[in-house]
């Protein structure tokens, strides 16, 4: 028996590094595996790590509190920073005409969540109990399935209560499972309230796709027949027509060449033009008719090549500033970013990770490839320096105290809000201060998930000691009930308004609601009933602002009302 004492010590010596590492390995592995189990097609995912941690903490499989707190906070910082870095490039672009409406609806739902929480607090709980409102904050963030908000609220509570902060993770855990089910169930209920037929929504999306097709890059071969263009330069024609287009190649007197801004047009010239499809009729009417030929199939020394932008020095530079045609003798006709084809307009800034279609003589195209980097291996290495520079700035920004009248303590964005805002700004504008922010999707997801499981495991282990007393001897059933109410009422109100007042497609509404609650299972459900990408677009449009507001409002509610 004594020969196994080393194994017993490994599980019981709570202050050893090996025990702490083993604790996290066991809790995270069990939580991740159990989170894959689906009930009625729905799983809790990595959030099950929280419940695995609660069980471990309850049976005494734990670690020193200061270690748990450090790992919890570091995991939260890493998680929210990688989220911000991912959503940053599209954060400000999400406020287009449609985006403003969707984000306005998301903001309304977030505010309604808080209003319903306070209503439940006054109806179901003893308002003289100082711990009741903080526990309702935990219930709120379980109901909306938002883990970063839980972290932000936890941090703010530690500022207000110190070491006696209430274990709001217990209330979070009570509300979370029905929160996942409630989001999906309420989204389905909106469909019946508004009498939506899914086949009609699919047809509407198909019609919209035909309209949007006019915005995609369009390639055509034209012959110059407009006598006005004789002797005019490409720049003059471009300015006069006032349409964005690229002349990729031109044939003059049987000789094929790459044009630049000073190339002179002559009657009978043949050219390959790339433009937005919506502009092709106007350009054809002005220059000349389309030709049934393809320069790319002719025997000629020009090549087309997709080049990957991996050189940090190119990050943020516009196509016009790089002088592709005048200096390098090539043209950029298309650009692909995050899987989407974009028209290569002169004012478009390049980002590391973009793929550009370059046309020109083979040796010139190769020189441009070298200038752009064109190294997949370079993209596979995450920019660690940028991540930790951003975290450093985020912690400083989050620690800055903002004195607000009426608040017992200054408002701080904290470990969650500070890094999130800095990450969003770096993701969008980092190239202006020479920070390369590109990380592959897999690298971002890996770092984000590591941060999330470390946070959830730590919170669960710390809450485990008091969880079952809180649930079964305290107000656990009230947390479950009020959490469900907090989940569904805002969805029913906002979803109905989005449909009946703003006439949004039901699939877009389903994605918007999933993004408002930052809930991947709800998005998975929306994607499963739709053959288009409308749910994903709705989700991604509101997700950045929703995540930011969930974190910010968590701290504001605690600091304003729990002090």
Coordinates of C-alpha atoms in Angstrom, one line a residue:
X1 CA 0.0 0.0 0.0
X2 CA 2.9 2.3 0.8
X3 CA 4.2 1.9 -2.7
X4 CA 1.1 3.9 -4.0
X5 CA 1.6 6.8 -1.5
X6 CA 3.1 8.9 -4.3
X7 CA -0.1 8.5 -6.3
X8 CA -2.2 9.5 -3.2
X9 CA 0.0 12.5 -2.7
X10 CA -0.4 13.6 -6.3
X11 CA -4.2 13.8 -5.8
X12 CA -4.2 15.3 -2.3
X13 CA -1.1 17.6 -2.0
X14 CA -3.0 20.7 -3.1
X15 CA 0.0 23.0 -3.0
X16 CA 2.2 21.0 -5.5
X17 CA 2.5 22.1 -9.1
X18 CA 1.9 18.5 -10.3
X19 CA -1.4 18.4 -8.3
X20 CA -2.6 21.7 -9.7
X21 CA -1.8 20.7 -13.3
X22 CA -3.4 17.4 -12.8
X23 CA -6.5 19.0 -11.4
X24 CA -7.0 21.2 -14.4
X25 CA -6.2 18.4 -16.8
X26 CA -8.8 16.1 -15.2
X27 CA -11.5 18.8 -14.9
X28 CA -11.0 20.2 -18.4
X29 CA -10.8 16.8 -20.1
X30 CA -13.9 15.4 -18.4
X31 CA -15.8 18.6 -19.0
X32 CA -15.0 18.8 -22.7
X33 CA -15.9 15.1 -23.3
X34 CA -19.1 15.3 -21.4
X35 CA -19.9 18.6 -23.2
X36 CA -20.0 16.7 -26.5
X37 CA -23.0 14.6 -25.4
X38 CA -26.2 15.8 -27.2
X39 CA -29.6 15.8 -25.7
X40 CA -32.4 16.4 -28.2
X41 CA -29.6 17.5 -30.6
X42 CA -28.2 20.2 -28.2
X43 CA -25.0 20.0 -26.3
X44 CA -23.5 22.4 -23.7
X45 CA -20.0 22.3 -25.3
X46 CA -17.0 23.5 -23.3
X47 CA -19.3 25.1 -20.7
X48 CA -19.6 21.6 -19.2
X49 CA -16.1 22.3 -17.9
X50 CA -17.8 24.6 -15.3
X51 CA -20.0 21.7 -14.0
X52 CA -17.0 19.3 -13.9
X53 CA -15.2 21.9 -11.9
X54 CA -18.1 22.3 -9.5
X55 CA -18.1 18.5 -8.8
X56 CA -14.3 18.5 -8.3
X57 CA -14.6 21.4 -5.8
X58 CA -17.5 19.8 -4.0
X59 CA -15.5 16.5 -3.3
X60 CA -12.4 18.5 -2.2
X61 CA -10.4 18.0 -5.3
X62 CA -9.1 21.6 -5.4
X63 CA -6.1 23.9 -5.3
X64 CA -5.0 27.0 -3.3
X65 CA -7.5 29.9 -3.8
X66 CA -4.8 32.4 -5.0
X67 CA -3.7 29.9 -7.7
X68 CA -7.3 29.4 -8.8
X69 CA -7.9 33.1 -9.0
X70 CA -4.8 33.7 -11.1
X71 CA -5.6 31.0 -13.6
X72 CA -9.2 32.2 -13.7
X73 CA -8.3 35.8 -14.5
X74 CA -5.5 34.9 -17.0
X75 CA -7.9 32.6 -18.8
X76 CA -10.5 35.4 -19.0
X77 CA -8.0 37.9 -20.3
X78 CA -6.8 35.5 -23.0
X79 CA -10.4 34.5 -24.0
X80 CA -11.8 38.0 -24.4
X81 CA -8.6 39.4 -26.1
X82 CA -8.7 36.7 -28.8
X83 CA -12.5 37.4 -29.3
X84 CA -11.7 41.1 -29.8
X85 CA -8.9 40.4 -32.2
X86 CA -11.2 38.2 -34.3
X87 CA -14.1 40.6 -34.4
X88 CA -12.1 43.8 -34.6
X89 CA -11.7 44.0 -38.4
X90 CA -15.5 43.8 -38.9
X91 CA -16.6 45.6 -35.8
X92 CA -17.1 49.1 -37.2
X93 CA -18.1 47.8 -40.7
X94 CA -21.1 46.0 -39.0
X95 CA -22.9 49.4 -38.6
X96 CA -24.2 49.6 -42.1
X97 CA -27.8 50.4 -42.9
X98 CA -29.0 46.9 -42.1
X99 CA -26.3 46.5 -39.4
X100 CA -27.5 49.6 -37.5
X101 CA -31.0 48.1 -37.3
X102 CA -29.8 44.6 -36.2
X103 CA -27.4 46.1 -33.6
X104 CA -30.2 48.3 -32.3
X105 CA -32.4 45.3 -31.8
X106 CA -29.5 43.5 -30.1
X107 CA -29.0 46.4 -27.8
X108 CA -32.7 46.4 -27.0
X109 CA -32.6 42.7 -26.1
X110 CA -29.6 43.3 -23.8
X111 CA -31.3 46.1 -22.0
X112 CA -34.5 44.0 -21.7
X113 CA -32.5 41.2 -20.2
X114 CA -31.3 43.6 -17.4
X115 CA -34.8 45.0 -16.9
X116 CA -36.4 41.5 -16.6
X117 CA -33.6 40.6 -14.2
X118 CA -34.5 43.5 -11.9
X119 CA -38.2 42.7 -12.2
X120 CA -37.5 39.1 -11.1
X121 CA -35.3 40.4 -8.3
X122 CA -38.1 42.5 -6.9
X123 CA -40.8 39.9 -7.4
X124 CA -39.1 36.7 -6.2
X125 CA -36.3 37.8 -3.7
X126 CA -35.8 39.5 -0.5
X127 CA -34.5 42.9 -1.5
X128 CA -33.0 43.5 2.0
X129 CA -30.5 40.6 1.4
X130 CA -27.3 42.2 0.1
X131 CA -26.4 38.9 -1.6
X132 CA -29.6 38.6 -3.6
X133 CA -28.9 41.1 -6.3
X134 CA -25.3 39.8 -7.0
X135 CA -26.7 36.3 -7.3
X136 CA -29.3 37.6 -9.8
X137 CA -26.4 39.0 -11.8
X138 CA -25.0 35.5 -12.0
X139 CA -28.4 34.2 -13.0
X140 CA -28.6 36.8 -15.7
X141 CA -25.3 35.8 -17.3
X142 CA -26.2 32.1 -17.1
X143 CA -29.6 32.9 -18.7
X144 CA -27.9 34.7 -21.6
X145 CA -25.1 32.0 -21.8
X146 CA -22.4 34.7 -21.7
X147 CA -19.3 33.6 -19.8
X148 CA -17.2 36.7 -20.3
X149 CA -20.0 38.7 -18.6
X150 CA -19.8 36.3 -15.7
X151 CA -16.1 37.0 -15.5
X152 CA -16.6 40.8 -15.7
X153 CA -19.3 40.6 -13.0
X154 CA -17.1 38.5 -10.8
X155 CA -14.2 40.9 -11.0
X156 CA -16.5 43.9 -10.3
X157 CA -17.9 42.1 -7.2
X158 CA -14.4 41.5 -5.9
X159 CA -13.9 45.2 -6.1
X160 CA -17.1 45.9 -4.1
X161 CA -17.1 42.9 -1.6
X162 CA -13.4 41.9 -1.5
X163 CA -12.9 38.4 -0.3
X164 CA -16.6 38.1 0.8
X165 CA -17.9 38.3 -2.8
X166 CA -20.9 36.0 -3.3
X167 CA -20.5 32.8 -5.4
X168 CA -22.4 34.0 -8.4
X169 CA -21.1 31.1 -10.5
X170 CA -23.6 28.9 -8.6
X171 CA -26.5 31.0 -9.9
X172 CA -24.9 31.1 -13.4
X173 CA -24.7 27.3 -13.4
X174 CA -28.3 27.0 -12.3
X175 CA -29.5 29.2 -15.2
X176 CA -27.2 28.1 -18.0
X177 CA -28.7 24.8 -19.2
X178 CA -32.2 26.2 -19.5
X179 CA -30.7 29.3 -21.0
X180 CA -29.4 27.3 -23.9
X181 CA -32.7 25.5 -24.4
X182 CA -34.7 28.7 -23.8
X183 CA -32.9 30.7 -26.6
X184 CA -33.6 28.0 -29.2
X185 CA -37.2 27.4 -27.9
X186 CA -38.0 31.1 -27.9
X187 CA -36.6 31.5 -31.4
X188 CA -38.9 28.7 -32.6
X189 CA -41.8 30.4 -30.8
X190 CA -41.2 33.7 -32.6
X191 CA -41.6 31.7 -35.8
X192 CA -45.1 30.6 -34.8
X193 CA -46.1 34.0 -33.4
X194 CA -45.2 35.7 -36.6
X195 CA -46.7 32.8 -38.8
X196 CA -43.4 32.3 -40.6
X197 CA -43.1 29.6 -43.3
X198 CA -39.6 28.5 -43.8
X199 CA -39.9 27.7 -47.5
X200 CA -41.0 31.3 -48.1
X201 CA -38.0 32.6 -46.2
X202 CA -35.7 30.4 -48.3
X203 CA -37.3 31.8 -51.5
X204 CA -36.8 35.4 -50.3
X205 CA -33.1 34.7 -49.6
X206 CA -32.7 33.2 -53.1
X207 CA -34.1 36.4 -54.6
X208 CA -31.8 38.5 -52.5
X209 CA -28.8 36.5 -53.6
X210 CA -29.6 37.3 -57.2
X211 CA -29.7 41.0 -56.3
X212 CA -26.4 40.9 -54.4
X213 CA -24.7 39.0 -57.2
X214 CA -24.4 42.4 -59.0
X215 CA -21.9 43.5 -56.3
X216 CA -19.5 40.7 -57.0
X217 CA -16.4 41.0 -59.3
X218 CA -17.4 40.7 -63.0
X219 CA -15.0 39.9 -65.9
X220 CA -15.7 40.8 -69.5
X221 CA -13.8 41.3 -72.8
X222 CA -14.6 44.6 -74.7
X223 CA -13.7 46.3 -78.0
X224 CA -13.2 50.1 -78.0
X225 CA -15.8 51.5 -80.5
X226 CA -16.5 54.9 -78.9
X227 CA -14.7 57.5 -81.0
X228 CA -14.5 59.8 -78.0
X229 CA -12.0 57.5 -76.4
X230 CA -9.5 57.7 -79.3
X231 CA -6.3 59.2 -77.8
X232 CA -7.6 59.3 -74.2
X233 CA -5.6 57.7 -71.4
X234 CA -6.9 55.0 -69.1
X235 CA -6.9 57.5 -66.2
X236 CA -9.0 60.0 -68.2
X237 CA -11.5 57.3 -69.2
X238 CA -11.7 56.1 -65.6
X239 CA -12.3 59.6 -64.2
X240 CA -14.8 60.6 -66.9
X241 CA -16.9 57.4 -66.5
X242 CA -16.7 57.7 -62.7
X243 CA -17.0 53.9 -62.3
X244 CA -14.5 51.6 -60.5
X245 CA -13.0 49.2 -62.9
X246 CA -9.6 47.5 -63.7
X247 CA -8.3 47.0 -67.2
X248 CA -6.3 43.8 -66.7
X249 CA -5.0 43.3 -70.3
X250 CA -5.2 45.2 -73.6
X251 CA -4.6 44.1 -77.2
X252 CA -3.4 46.9 -79.6
X253 CA -2.5 46.0 -83.2
X254 CA -2.4 42.3 -82.2
X255 CA 0.1 42.9 -79.3
X256 CA -1.0 41.9 -75.8
X257 CA 0.2 44.1 -72.9
X258 CA -0.6 45.1 -69.3
X259 CA -2.0 48.7 -69.3
X260 CA -1.2 51.4 -66.8
X261 CA -2.8 54.7 -66.0
X262 CA -1.1 56.4 -69.0
X263 CA -2.0 53.7 -71.6
X264 CA -3.8 55.4 -74.6
X265 CA -7.0 54.0 -75.9
X266 CA -7.4 53.5 -79.7
X267 CA -10.4 52.4 -81.7
X268 CA -10.4 48.7 -82.2
X269 CA -8.4 47.9 -79.1
X270 CA -9.6 44.9 -77.2
X271 CA -9.4 44.7 -73.4
X272 CA -10.1 42.5 -70.4
X273 CA -12.0 44.5 -67.8
X274 CA -12.9 43.5 -64.2
X275 CA -15.6 45.6 -62.4
X276 CA -18.6 45.3 -60.1
X277 CA -21.4 43.4 -62.0
X278 CA -23.8 46.3 -61.3
X279 CA -21.5 48.6 -63.4
X280 CA -20.9 46.3 -66.4
X281 CA -23.8 47.7 -68.5
X282 CA -22.7 51.3 -68.1
X283 CA -19.0 50.4 -68.9
X284 CA -20.0 48.4 -71.9
X285 CA -22.3 51.2 -73.2
X286 CA -19.4 53.7 -72.9
X287 CA -16.5 51.7 -74.2
X288 CA -17.9 49.2 -76.6
X289 CA -19.5 45.8 -77.1
X290 CA -18.5 42.6 -75.5
X291 CA -16.3 40.1 -77.4
X292 CA -16.6 36.3 -77.4
X293 CA -12.9 35.7 -76.8
X294 CA -10.8 34.9 -73.8
X295 CA -7.3 36.5 -73.6
X296 CA -6.4 34.0 -70.9
X297 CA -6.8 31.1 -73.4
X298 CA -4.6 32.7 -76.0
X299 CA -0.9 31.8 -76.4
X300 CA 0.7 34.7 -74.7
X301 CA 3.4 35.3 -72.1
X302 CA 1.1 36.7 -69.4
X303 CA 0.0 34.7 -66.3
X304 CA -2.6 35.0 -63.6
X305 CA -1.6 34.1 -60.1
X306 CA -3.2 34.2 -56.6
X307 CA -0.7 35.7 -54.2
X308 CA -0.9 35.5 -50.4
X309 CA -0.1 38.7 -48.5
X310 CA 2.2 37.7 -45.6
X311 CA 4.7 40.6 -45.6
X312 CA 4.0 42.7 -42.5
X313 CA 5.3 45.8 -44.3
X314 CA 2.3 45.6 -46.7
X315 CA -0.3 45.6 -43.9
X316 CA -2.6 48.6 -44.3
X317 CA -1.3 49.9 -47.6
X318 CA -3.8 50.6 -50.3
X319 CA -3.6 49.1 -53.8
X320 CA -3.1 52.6 -55.2
X321 CA -0.1 53.3 -53.0
X322 CA 1.6 50.1 -54.2
X323 CA 1.6 51.2 -57.9
X324 CA 1.2 47.7 -59.2
X325 CA 0.7 48.8 -62.9
X326 CA 3.0 51.7 -63.2
X327 CA 6.0 50.3 -61.2
X328 CA 5.6 46.5 -61.4
X329 CA 3.8 46.2 -64.8
X330 CA 1.0 44.0 -63.4
X331 CA -2.6 44.5 -62.4
X332 CA -4.5 43.3 -59.3
X333 CA -8.0 42.3 -60.5
X334 CA -9.5 40.6 -57.4
X335 CA -9.0 40.2 -53.7
X336 CA -10.2 37.4 -51.4
X337 CA -10.5 38.1 -47.6
X338 CA -11.9 35.7 -45.1
X339 CA -13.3 33.6 -48.0
X340 CA -15.1 36.5 -49.6
X341 CA -14.3 38.0 -53.0
X342 CA -13.9 41.7 -53.0
X343 CA -13.5 44.1 -55.9
X344 CA -9.9 45.4 -56.0
X345 CA -10.6 49.1 -55.8
X346 CA -7.7 51.5 -55.6
X347 CA -8.5 52.7 -52.1
X348 CA -8.8 49.2 -50.6
X349 CA -6.2 48.6 -47.8
X350 CA -4.5 45.3 -47.9
X351 CA -4.3 43.1 -44.7
X352 CA -2.0 40.2 -43.9
X353 CA -3.9 37.1 -44.9
X354 CA -5.5 38.6 -48.0
X355 CA -5.2 36.7 -51.4
X356 CA -4.8 38.9 -54.5
X357 CA -5.2 37.9 -58.1
X358 CA -2.3 39.4 -60.0
X359 CA -2.1 39.5 -63.8
X360 CA 1.1 40.3 -65.8
X361 CA 4.3 38.9 -67.3
X362 CA 5.5 35.9 -65.3
X363 CA 8.7 37.4 -64.1
X364 CA 6.9 40.6 -62.9
X365 CA 4.2 38.5 -61.1
X366 CA 7.0 36.6 -59.3
X367 CA 8.6 39.8 -58.2
X368 CA 5.3 41.0 -56.8
X369 CA 4.8 37.6 -55.1
X370 CA 8.2 38.1 -53.3
X371 CA 7.2 41.6 -52.3
X372 CA 3.8 40.4 -50.9
X373 CA 5.5 37.6 -49.0
X374 CA 3.3 34.7 -50.4
X375 CA 4.4 32.4 -47.5
X376 CA 1.8 30.1 -46.1
X377 CA 4.3 29.0 -43.4
X378 CA 4.6 32.6 -42.1
X379 CA 0.8 32.7 -41.6
X380 CA 0.9 29.5 -39.6
X381 CA 3.0 31.2 -36.9
X382 CA 0.8 33.3 -34.6
X383 CA 1.9 36.8 -33.9
X384 CA 2.6 36.3 -30.2
X385 CA 4.2 39.7 -29.7
X386 CA 1.1 41.5 -31.0
X387 CA -1.1 39.4 -28.6
X388 CA 0.9 40.3 -25.5
X389 CA 1.4 43.9 -26.5
X390 CA -2.3 44.1 -26.8
X391 CA -2.9 42.4 -23.5
X392 CA -0.4 44.8 -21.8
X393 CA -2.2 47.8 -23.3
X394 CA -5.6 46.3 -22.4
X395 CA -4.7 45.8 -18.8
X396 CA -3.5 49.4 -18.4
X397 CA -6.6 50.7 -20.1
X398 CA -8.9 48.4 -18.1
X399 CA -7.3 49.6 -14.8
X400 CA -7.8 53.3 -15.5
X401 CA -10.4 54.5 -12.9
X402 CA -13.3 56.5 -14.3
X403 CA -15.0 58.5 -11.6
X404 CA -18.8 58.7 -12.2
X405 CA -21.1 60.6 -9.9
X406 CA -23.4 58.3 -7.8
X407 CA -21.1 55.3 -8.0
X408 CA -19.4 54.2 -4.7
X409 CA -16.2 53.3 -6.5
X410 CA -14.7 54.5 -9.8
X411 CA -15.7 52.5 -12.9
X412 CA -13.0 50.4 -14.4
X413 CA -13.3 48.3 -17.5
X414 CA -11.2 45.7 -15.8
X415 CA -9.6 42.5 -16.9
X416 CA -12.4 41.7 -19.4
X417 CA -13.5 45.1 -20.8
X418 CA -10.0 46.7 -21.2
X419 CA -8.4 43.9 -23.2
X420 CA -11.6 43.5 -25.3
X421 CA -11.7 47.1 -26.4
X422 CA -8.0 47.3 -27.1
X423 CA -8.2 44.0 -29.1
X424 CA -11.1 45.4 -31.2
X425 CA -9.1 48.5 -31.9
X426 CA -5.9 46.6 -32.7
X427 CA -7.8 44.2 -34.9
X428 CA -9.1 47.1 -36.9
X429 CA -6.3 49.7 -36.8
X430 CA -3.3 47.8 -35.6
X431 CA -1.6 48.0 -39.0
X432 CA -1.3 51.8 -38.6
X433 CA 1.1 51.3 -35.7
X434 CA 2.9 48.4 -37.5
X435 CA 1.2 45.7 -35.5
X436 CA 0.4 42.6 -37.5
X437 CA -2.8 41.2 -36.1
X438 CA -3.4 38.3 -38.4
X439 CA -3.8 34.9 -36.7
X440 CA -5.3 31.9 -38.5
X441 CA -8.8 30.9 -37.5
X442 CA -7.5 27.7 -35.9
X443 CA -4.8 29.5 -33.9
X444 CA -7.3 32.1 -32.7
X445 CA -9.8 29.4 -31.7
X446 CA -7.1 27.3 -29.9
X447 CA -6.0 30.3 -27.8
X448 CA -9.6 31.4 -27.1
X449 CA -10.7 27.9 -26.1
X450 CA -7.7 27.5 -23.8
X451 CA -8.5 30.7 -22.1
X452 CA -12.2 29.8 -21.8
X453 CA -11.6 26.3 -20.3
X454 CA -9.1 27.7 -17.8
X455 CA -11.6 30.3 -16.7
X456 CA -14.5 27.9 -16.4
X457 CA -12.5 25.2 -14.6
X458 CA -11.3 27.8 -12.0
X459 CA -14.7 29.3 -11.5
X460 CA -16.3 25.8 -11.1
X461 CA -13.7 24.5 -8.6
X462 CA -14.0 27.7 -6.5
X463 CA -17.8 27.5 -6.5
X464 CA -18.0 23.7 -5.9
X465 CA -17.7 23.9 -2.1
X466 CA -20.9 25.9 -1.7
X467 CA -22.8 25.0 -4.9
X468 CA -25.0 22.2 -3.7
X469 CA -25.9 24.1 -0.5
X470 CA -26.8 27.1 -2.6
X471 CA -28.9 25.1 -5.0
X472 CA -30.7 22.6 -2.8
X473 CA -30.9 24.5 0.5
X474 CA -31.0 28.0 -0.9
X475 CA -32.7 29.7 -3.9
X476 CA -31.5 27.3 -6.6
X477 CA -34.9 26.6 -8.0
X478 CA -35.6 30.4 -8.1
X479 CA -32.4 30.9 -10.1
X480 CA -33.6 28.3 -12.6
X481 CA -37.0 29.8 -12.9
X482 CA -36.0 33.5 -13.1
X483 CA -33.1 32.6 -15.5
X484 CA -35.6 31.0 -17.9
X485 CA -37.8 34.1 -17.7
X486 CA -34.8 36.4 -18.3
X487 CA -33.9 34.3 -21.4
X488 CA -37.2 34.1 -23.2
X489 CA -39.1 37.3 -22.7
X490 CA -36.6 39.6 -24.5
X491 CA -36.3 37.1 -27.4
X492 CA -40.1 37.0 -27.8
X493 CA -40.3 40.8 -27.8
X494 CA -37.3 41.7 -30.0
X495 CA -37.8 38.8 -32.4
X496 CA -41.4 39.8 -33.0
X497 CA -40.5 43.4 -33.5
X498 CA -37.7 42.5 -35.9
X499 CA -40.2 40.5 -38.0
X500 CA -43.4 42.5 -37.9
X501 CA -41.9 46.1 -37.7
X502 CA -38.6 45.8 -39.6
X503 CA -39.6 42.8 -41.9
X504 CA -36.3 41.0 -41.4
X505 CA -36.0 37.5 -42.8
X506 CA -36.7 34.9 -40.1
X507 CA -33.2 33.2 -40.6
X508 CA -31.5 36.6 -40.2
X509 CA -33.5 37.1 -37.0
X510 CA -32.5 33.7 -35.7
X511 CA -28.9 34.5 -36.3
X512 CA -29.2 37.9 -34.7
X513 CA -30.8 36.5 -31.6
X514 CA -28.1 33.8 -31.3
X515 CA -25.4 36.6 -31.7
X516 CA -27.1 38.8 -29.1
X517 CA -26.9 35.9 -26.6
X518 CA -23.4 35.0 -28.0
X519 CA -24.7 31.4 -28.1
X520 CA -23.1 28.9 -30.6
X521 CA -25.7 26.2 -30.0
X522 CA -28.5 28.6 -31.1
X523 CA -26.5 29.5 -34.2
X524 CA -26.0 25.8 -34.9
X525 CA -29.8 25.4 -34.8
X526 CA -30.4 28.4 -37.1
X527 CA -27.9 27.0 -39.6
X528 CA -29.5 23.6 -39.5
X529 CA -32.9 24.9 -40.7
X530 CA -31.4 27.2 -43.4
X531 CA -29.5 26.4 -46.6
X532 CA -28.1 29.9 -46.9
X533 CA -25.6 31.9 -44.8
X534 CA -28.2 34.4 -43.5
X535 CA -28.1 33.1 -39.9
X536 CA -24.3 33.3 -39.8
X537 CA -24.4 36.9 -41.2
X538 CA -27.0 37.9 -38.6
X539 CA -24.9 36.4 -35.9
X540 CA -21.6 38.0 -37.0
X541 CA -23.3 41.4 -37.5
X542 CA -24.4 41.8 -33.8
X543 CA -21.9 39.5 -32.0
X544 CA -19.0 42.1 -31.6
X545 CA -21.2 44.8 -30.1
X546 CA -23.3 42.3 -28.0
X547 CA -20.1 40.8 -26.5
X548 CA -18.8 44.2 -25.7
X549 CA -22.1 45.3 -24.1
X550 CA -22.5 42.1 -22.1
X551 CA -19.1 42.7 -20.5
X552 CA -19.6 46.4 -19.9
X553 CA -23.1 46.2 -18.5
X554 CA -22.0 43.4 -16.2
X555 CA -19.6 45.7 -14.4
X556 CA -22.0 48.7 -14.5
X557 CA -24.9 46.8 -12.9
X558 CA -22.6 45.5 -10.2
X559 CA -20.9 48.8 -9.5
X560 CA -24.1 50.9 -9.7
X561 CA -26.5 48.7 -7.8
X562 CA -24.5 46.1 -5.8
X563 CA -22.3 48.5 -3.9

